[in-house]
């Protein structure tokens, strides 16, 4: 891994990433994860439980957002801890060939633990101008 | 039906095992738009020191949610799945999940907190190999909405 603990500063950016999302992505995530809750693919059902429409799986957003950290760390297995709160839903509009939502991810160095050689990355995850995750934190072990 | 307040501390021992497939890791990685070659290419994973392709950081949710299902489907729990909202999630990895792993998950209900007509329930899945080597600890907080929420 190219990252050196000494070169890191708290608050420094690790980058930004934009993730276009379509309803096909939600169907794909449902199949891959086994989470077939109809709020993620059936508009009528989603509205019947007082949602604005079909929403992304929280775990889709969490899973896709962490790629920014993987890219930074250069190794997905360096992420030894990852947590978040799901604060707001990500509505995904019914569209074809154009994204039904856009998830914007940015990350900063939140804490440096020199003793354990780990870095906490704090992610900000926004969709439609609204923060959809809170306390999204990934702990990366540096080799 | 109200959430059973006596769920706290209840254990659901590992039932069957989950065999981690190479194609499942690739499928899940595509689904979360993960792009690292170690999720797809065995030789790229071997360069990182693993025997086979490695799972993305949130892959363990598959195993954890199968364990959670035991609680949700327990008629004694009082949980209506259609009213469940995922509120928090955490993964602590003791070692990476690699294709070929045979995993089991033991579930514990860590807390139940009444909220209006519903409840916040925190569960913890201890995921290990068949031999009992710790692989990951996952904690989930779910909100079960009451009738008026």
Coordinates of N, CA, C and O in Angstrom, one line a residue, chain A residues 17 19-22 25 28-29 31-35 37-39 45 49-50 58-60 62-67 70-71 74-87 135 139 141 143, chain B residues 18 24 27-36 38-39 48 50 54-59 61-62 65-66 81-98 137 141 145 149:
Chain A
X17 N -16.7 10.9 -5.4 CA -17.1 10.0 -6.4 C -18.6 10.2 -6.6 O -19.3 10.4 -5.6
X19 N -22.1 8.4 -8.1 CA -22.6 7.1 -8.4 C -24.0 7.2 -9.0 O -25.0 7.5 -8.3
X20 N -24.1 7.1 -10.4 CA -25.4 7.1 -11.0 C -26.2 5.8 -10.6 O -25.6 4.7 -10.6
X21 N -27.5 5.9 -10.3 CA -28.3 4.8 -9.9 C -29.5 4.7 -10.8 O -30.2 5.7 -11.0
X22 N -29.8 3.5 -11.2 CA -31.1 3.3 -12.0 C -31.9 2.2 -11.2 O -31.3 1.5 -10.3
X25 N -30.3 -1.1 -11.3 CA -29.2 -1.3 -10.2 C -29.9 -1.9 -9.0 O -29.3 -2.8 -8.3
X28 N -30.7 -5.5 -9.5 CA -29.5 -6.2 -9.5 C -29.0 -6.4 -8.1 O -28.6 -7.5 -7.7
X29 N -29.1 -5.4 -7.3 CA -28.7 -5.5 -5.9 C -29.6 -6.5 -5.1 O -29.2 -7.3 -4.3
X31 N -31.2 -9.0 -6.3 CA -30.8 -10.4 -6.6 C -29.5 -10.8 -6.0 O -29.4 -11.9 -5.5
X32 N -28.5 -9.9 -6.0 CA -27.2 -10.3 -5.5 C -27.2 -10.5 -3.9 O -26.5 -11.3 -3.4
X33 N -28.0 -9.7 -3.3 CA -28.0 -9.7 -1.8 C -29.1 -10.6 -1.2 O -29.0 -11.0 0.0
X34 N -30.1 -10.8 -2.0 CA -31.3 -11.6 -1.4 C -32.3 -10.8 -0.7 O -33.2 -11.3 -0.1
X35 N -32.2 -9.4 -0.8 CA -33.1 -8.5 -0.2 C -34.2 -8.1 -1.2 O -33.9 -7.2 -2.0
X37 N -37.3 -6.9 -0.7 CA -38.3 -6.0 -0.1 C -38.9 -5.2 -1.3 O -38.1 -4.5 -2.0
X38 N -40.2 -5.3 -1.5 CA -40.8 -4.6 -2.7 C -40.6 -3.1 -2.7 O -40.8 -2.4 -3.8
X39 N -40.3 -2.5 -1.6 CA -40.1 -1.0 -1.6 C -38.9 -0.6 -2.5 O -38.8 0.6 -2.9
X45 N -46.3 -0.4 -4.2 CA -46.0 -0.9 -2.8 C -45.3 0.2 -2.0 O -45.7 0.5 -0.8
X49 N -46.7 2.3 1.6 CA -46.1 2.4 3.0 C -45.5 3.8 3.2 O -44.5 4.0 3.9
X50 N -46.1 4.8 2.5 CA -45.8 6.2 2.7 C -44.3 6.6 2.3 O -43.8 7.6 2.9
X58 N -30.7 0.7 1.6 CA -29.7 1.3 2.4 C -28.3 0.6 2.2 O -27.3 1.3 2.1
X59 N -28.4 -0.7 2.1 CA -27.1 -1.5 2.0 C -26.5 -1.3 0.6 O -25.3 -1.6 0.4
X60 N -27.4 -1.0 -0.4 CA -26.8 -0.6 -1.7 C -25.9 0.6 -1.6 O -24.8 0.7 -2.0
X62 N -24.7 2.0 1.1 CA -23.5 1.8 2.0 C -22.4 1.0 1.2 O -21.2 1.3 1.2
X63 N -22.9 0.0 0.4 CA -21.9 -0.8 -0.3 C -21.2 -0.1 -1.4 O -20.0 -0.3 -1.7
X64 N -22.0 0.8 -2.1 CA -21.4 1.5 -3.2 C -20.5 2.6 -2.8 O -19.5 2.9 -3.4
X65 N -20.9 3.3 -1.7 CA -20.1 4.4 -1.2 C -18.7 4.1 -0.8 O -17.8 4.9 -0.9
X66 N -18.5 2.8 -0.3 CA -17.2 2.5 0.3 C -16.1 2.3 -0.8 O -15.0 2.2 -0.5
X67 N -16.6 2.2 -2.1 CA -15.6 2.1 -3.2 C -14.6 3.2 -3.2 O -13.4 3.0 -3.5
X70 N -12.0 2.1 -0.9 CA -11.2 1.0 -1.5 C -10.2 1.6 -2.5 O -9.0 1.1 -2.5
X71 N -10.7 2.5 -3.3 CA -9.8 3.1 -4.3 C -8.6 3.8 -3.6 O -7.5 3.7 -4.1
X74 N -6.4 1.1 -2.0 CA -5.8 0.2 -2.9 C -6.0 -1.3 -2.6 O -5.5 -2.1 -3.4
X75 N -6.7 -1.6 -1.6 CA -6.9 -3.0 -1.2 C -8.3 -3.0 -0.4 O -8.3 -2.5 0.7
X76 N -9.3 -3.8 -0.9 CA -10.6 -3.8 -0.2 C -10.4 -4.5 1.2 O -11.2 -4.2 2.1
X77 N -9.5 -5.4 1.4 CA -9.4 -6.1 2.6 C -8.7 -5.2 3.7 O -8.6 -5.6 4.9
X78 N -8.2 -4.0 3.3 CA -7.6 -3.1 4.3 C -8.7 -2.4 5.1 O -8.5 -1.8 6.2
X79 N -10.0 -2.5 4.7 CA -11.1 -1.9 5.4 C -11.6 -2.9 6.4 O -12.3 -3.8 6.2
X80 N -11.2 -2.6 7.7 CA -11.4 -3.6 8.7 C -12.7 -3.3 9.5 O -13.2 -4.2 10.3
X81 N -13.2 -2.1 9.4 CA -14.4 -1.7 10.1 C -15.2 -0.7 9.2 O -14.6 0.2 8.7
X82 N -16.5 -0.9 9.2 CA -17.3 0.1 8.3 C -18.7 0.2 8.9 O -19.3 -0.9 9.1
X83 N -19.1 1.4 9.2 CA -20.4 1.5 9.8 C -21.1 2.8 9.3 O -20.5 3.7 8.8
X84 N -22.4 2.7 9.4 CA -23.2 3.9 9.1 C -24.6 3.9 9.7 O -25.1 2.8 10.2
X85 N -25.2 5.1 9.7 CA -26.7 5.2 10.0 C -27.4 5.6 8.7 O -26.8 6.4 8.0
X86 N -28.5 5.0 8.5 CA -29.3 5.3 7.4 C -30.3 6.4 7.8 O -31.3 6.1 8.5
X87 N -30.1 7.7 7.4 CA -30.9 8.7 7.9 C -32.1 9.1 7.0 O -33.2 9.5 7.4
X135 N -22.7 9.4 10.2 CA -21.7 8.6 10.8 C -21.2 7.5 10.0 O -21.0 6.4 10.4
X139 N -12.7 2.2 8.8 CA -11.4 2.2 9.4 C -10.5 1.3 8.4 O -10.8 0.2 8.1
X141 N -6.7 -0.2 7.6 CA -5.5 -0.6 8.3 C -4.4 -0.4 7.2 O -4.4 -0.9 6.1
X143 N -0.6 -1.0 5.9 CA 0.4 -2.1 6.0 C 1.8 -1.5 6.4 O 2.1 -0.4 6.0
Chain B
X18 N -23.0 -21.2 5.3 CA -23.1 -20.5 4.0 C -21.7 -20.7 3.3 O -20.7 -20.3 3.8
X24 N -20.5 -15.8 -6.7 CA -21.4 -14.9 -5.8 C -20.6 -13.6 -5.4 O -21.2 -12.5 -5.4
X27 N -20.7 -11.5 -8.4 CA -22.1 -10.9 -8.6 C -22.3 -9.8 -7.6 O -22.9 -8.7 -8.0
X28 N -22.0 -10.0 -6.4 CA -22.2 -9.0 -5.4 C -21.4 -7.7 -5.6 O -21.8 -6.6 -5.5
X29 N -20.1 -8.0 -6.0 CA -19.2 -6.8 -6.3 C -19.8 -6.0 -7.4 O -19.8 -4.8 -7.4
X30 N -20.3 -6.6 -8.5 CA -20.9 -5.9 -9.6 C -22.1 -5.1 -9.1 O -22.3 -4.0 -9.5
X31 N -22.9 -5.7 -8.2 CA -24.1 -5.1 -7.8 C -23.9 -3.9 -6.9 O -24.7 -3.0 -6.8
X32 N -22.7 -3.8 -6.2 CA -22.4 -2.6 -5.4 C -21.4 -1.7 -6.2 O -20.8 -0.8 -5.6
X33 N -21.2 -2.0 -7.4 CA -20.3 -1.2 -8.3 C -18.9 -1.2 -7.8 O -18.2 -0.2 -7.9
X34 N -18.5 -2.3 -7.1 CA -17.1 -2.4 -6.7 C -16.2 -2.8 -7.9 O -16.6 -3.7 -8.7
X35 N -15.1 -2.3 -8.0 CA -14.3 -2.4 -9.2 C -12.9 -3.0 -8.9 O -12.2 -3.3 -9.9
X36 N -12.5 -3.3 -7.7 CA -11.2 -3.7 -7.4 C -11.0 -5.1 -8.1 O -11.8 -6.0 -7.9
X38 N -9.3 -7.7 -7.2 CA -9.3 -8.8 -6.3 C -10.7 -9.4 -6.1 O -10.8 -10.5 -5.5
X39 N -11.8 -8.7 -6.4 CA -13.1 -9.3 -6.3 C -13.4 -10.2 -7.5 O -14.4 -11.0 -7.4
X48 N -2.5 -10.2 -3.5 CA -2.7 -9.6 -2.2 C -2.5 -10.6 -1.0 O -2.6 -10.2 0.1
X50 N -4.2 -13.8 -0.9 CA -5.4 -14.6 -0.6 C -5.5 -15.7 -1.7 O -5.0 -15.6 -2.8
X54 N -11.7 -12.1 -3.1 CA -12.1 -11.6 -1.8 C -13.4 -10.8 -1.9 O -13.7 -10.1 -3.0
X55 N -14.1 -10.8 -0.9 CA -15.5 -10.2 -0.9 C -15.3 -8.7 -0.6 O -14.4 -8.3 0.1
X56 N -16.2 -7.9 -1.2 CA -16.3 -6.5 -0.9 C -16.6 -6.3 0.6 O -17.2 -7.2 1.3
X57 N -16.4 -5.1 1.2 CA -16.5 -4.8 2.6 C -17.9 -5.1 3.2 O -18.0 -5.4 4.4
X58 N -19.0 -5.0 2.4 CA -20.3 -5.2 2.9 C -20.9 -6.6 2.5 O -22.1 -6.8 2.8
X59 N -20.1 -7.5 2.0 CA -20.6 -8.8 1.5 C -21.3 -9.6 2.7 O -22.3 -10.3 2.5
X61 N -23.2 -8.9 4.7 CA -24.7 -8.6 5.0 C -25.5 -9.8 4.5 O -26.6 -10.1 5.1
X62 N -25.1 -10.5 3.5 CA -25.8 -11.7 3.0 C -26.0 -12.7 4.2 O -27.1 -13.2 4.4
X65 N -28.0 -11.1 7.2 CA -29.5 -11.0 7.1 C -30.1 -12.4 7.1 O -31.3 -12.5 7.4
X66 N -29.4 -13.4 6.7 CA -30.0 -14.8 6.8 C -30.1 -15.1 8.3 O -31.1 -15.8 8.7
X81 N -42.4 -7.9 9.2 CA -41.3 -7.6 8.3 C -41.6 -6.4 7.4 O -40.7 -5.6 7.0
X82 N -42.9 -6.2 7.0 CA -43.2 -5.1 6.1 C -43.1 -3.8 6.8 O -43.2 -2.7 6.1
X83 N -42.9 -3.8 8.1 CA -42.8 -2.5 8.8 C -41.3 -2.3 9.3 O -41.1 -1.4 10.1
X84 N -40.4 -3.1 8.8 CA -39.0 -3.0 9.2 C -38.3 -2.0 8.4 O -38.3 -2.0 7.1
X85 N -37.5 -1.1 9.0 CA -36.7 -0.1 8.3 C -35.3 -0.3 8.9 O -35.1 -0.4 10.1
X86 N -34.3 -0.4 8.0 CA -32.9 -0.5 8.4 C -32.4 0.8 8.9 O -32.4 1.8 8.2
X87 N -31.9 0.9 10.1 CA -31.5 2.2 10.7 C -30.0 2.3 10.8 O -29.5 3.4 10.6
X88 N -29.3 1.3 11.2 CA -27.8 1.3 11.3 C -27.2 0.0 10.9 O -27.9 -1.1 11.1
X89 N -26.0 0.1 10.5 CA -25.3 -1.2 10.2 C -23.8 -1.0 10.4 O -23.2 0.1 10.1
X90 N -23.2 -2.0 11.0 CA -21.7 -2.0 11.1 C -21.1 -3.3 10.8 O -21.7 -4.4 11.1
X91 N -19.9 -3.3 10.2 CA -19.2 -4.5 9.9 C -17.8 -4.4 10.6 O -17.1 -3.4 10.4
X92 N -17.4 -5.3 11.4 CA -16.1 -5.4 11.9 C -15.5 -6.7 11.4 O -15.9 -7.8 11.6
X93 N -14.4 -6.5 10.5 CA -13.8 -7.7 9.9 C -12.6 -8.2 10.7 O -11.7 -7.4 10.9
X94 N -12.7 -9.4 11.1 CA -11.5 -10.0 11.8 C -10.5 -10.6 10.8 O -9.3 -10.7 11.0
X95 N -11.1 -11.0 9.7 CA -10.2 -11.4 8.5 C -11.1 -11.3 7.3 O -12.3 -11.4 7.4
X96 N -10.5 -11.1 6.1 CA -11.4 -11.0 4.9 C -12.2 -12.3 4.6 O -11.7 -13.4 4.9
X97 N -13.3 -12.1 3.9 CA -14.1 -13.3 3.4 C -13.5 -13.6 2.0 O -13.4 -12.7 1.2
X98 N -13.2 -14.9 1.8 CA -12.6 -15.3 0.6 C -13.4 -16.4 0.0 O -14.0 -17.2 0.7
X137 N -17.8 -9.6 12.7 CA -18.9 -9.3 13.6 C -19.8 -8.2 12.9 O -19.3 -7.2 12.5
X141 N -29.1 -2.3 13.4 CA -30.2 -1.8 14.2 C -31.4 -1.6 13.2 O -31.2 -1.0 12.1
X145 N -41.6 -0.1 12.7 CA -42.5 1.0 12.8 C -43.8 0.5 13.4 O -44.3 -0.6 13.1
X149 N -46.8 4.9 12.7 CA -45.5 5.5 12.4 C -45.2 5.3 10.9 O -45.5 4.2 10.3

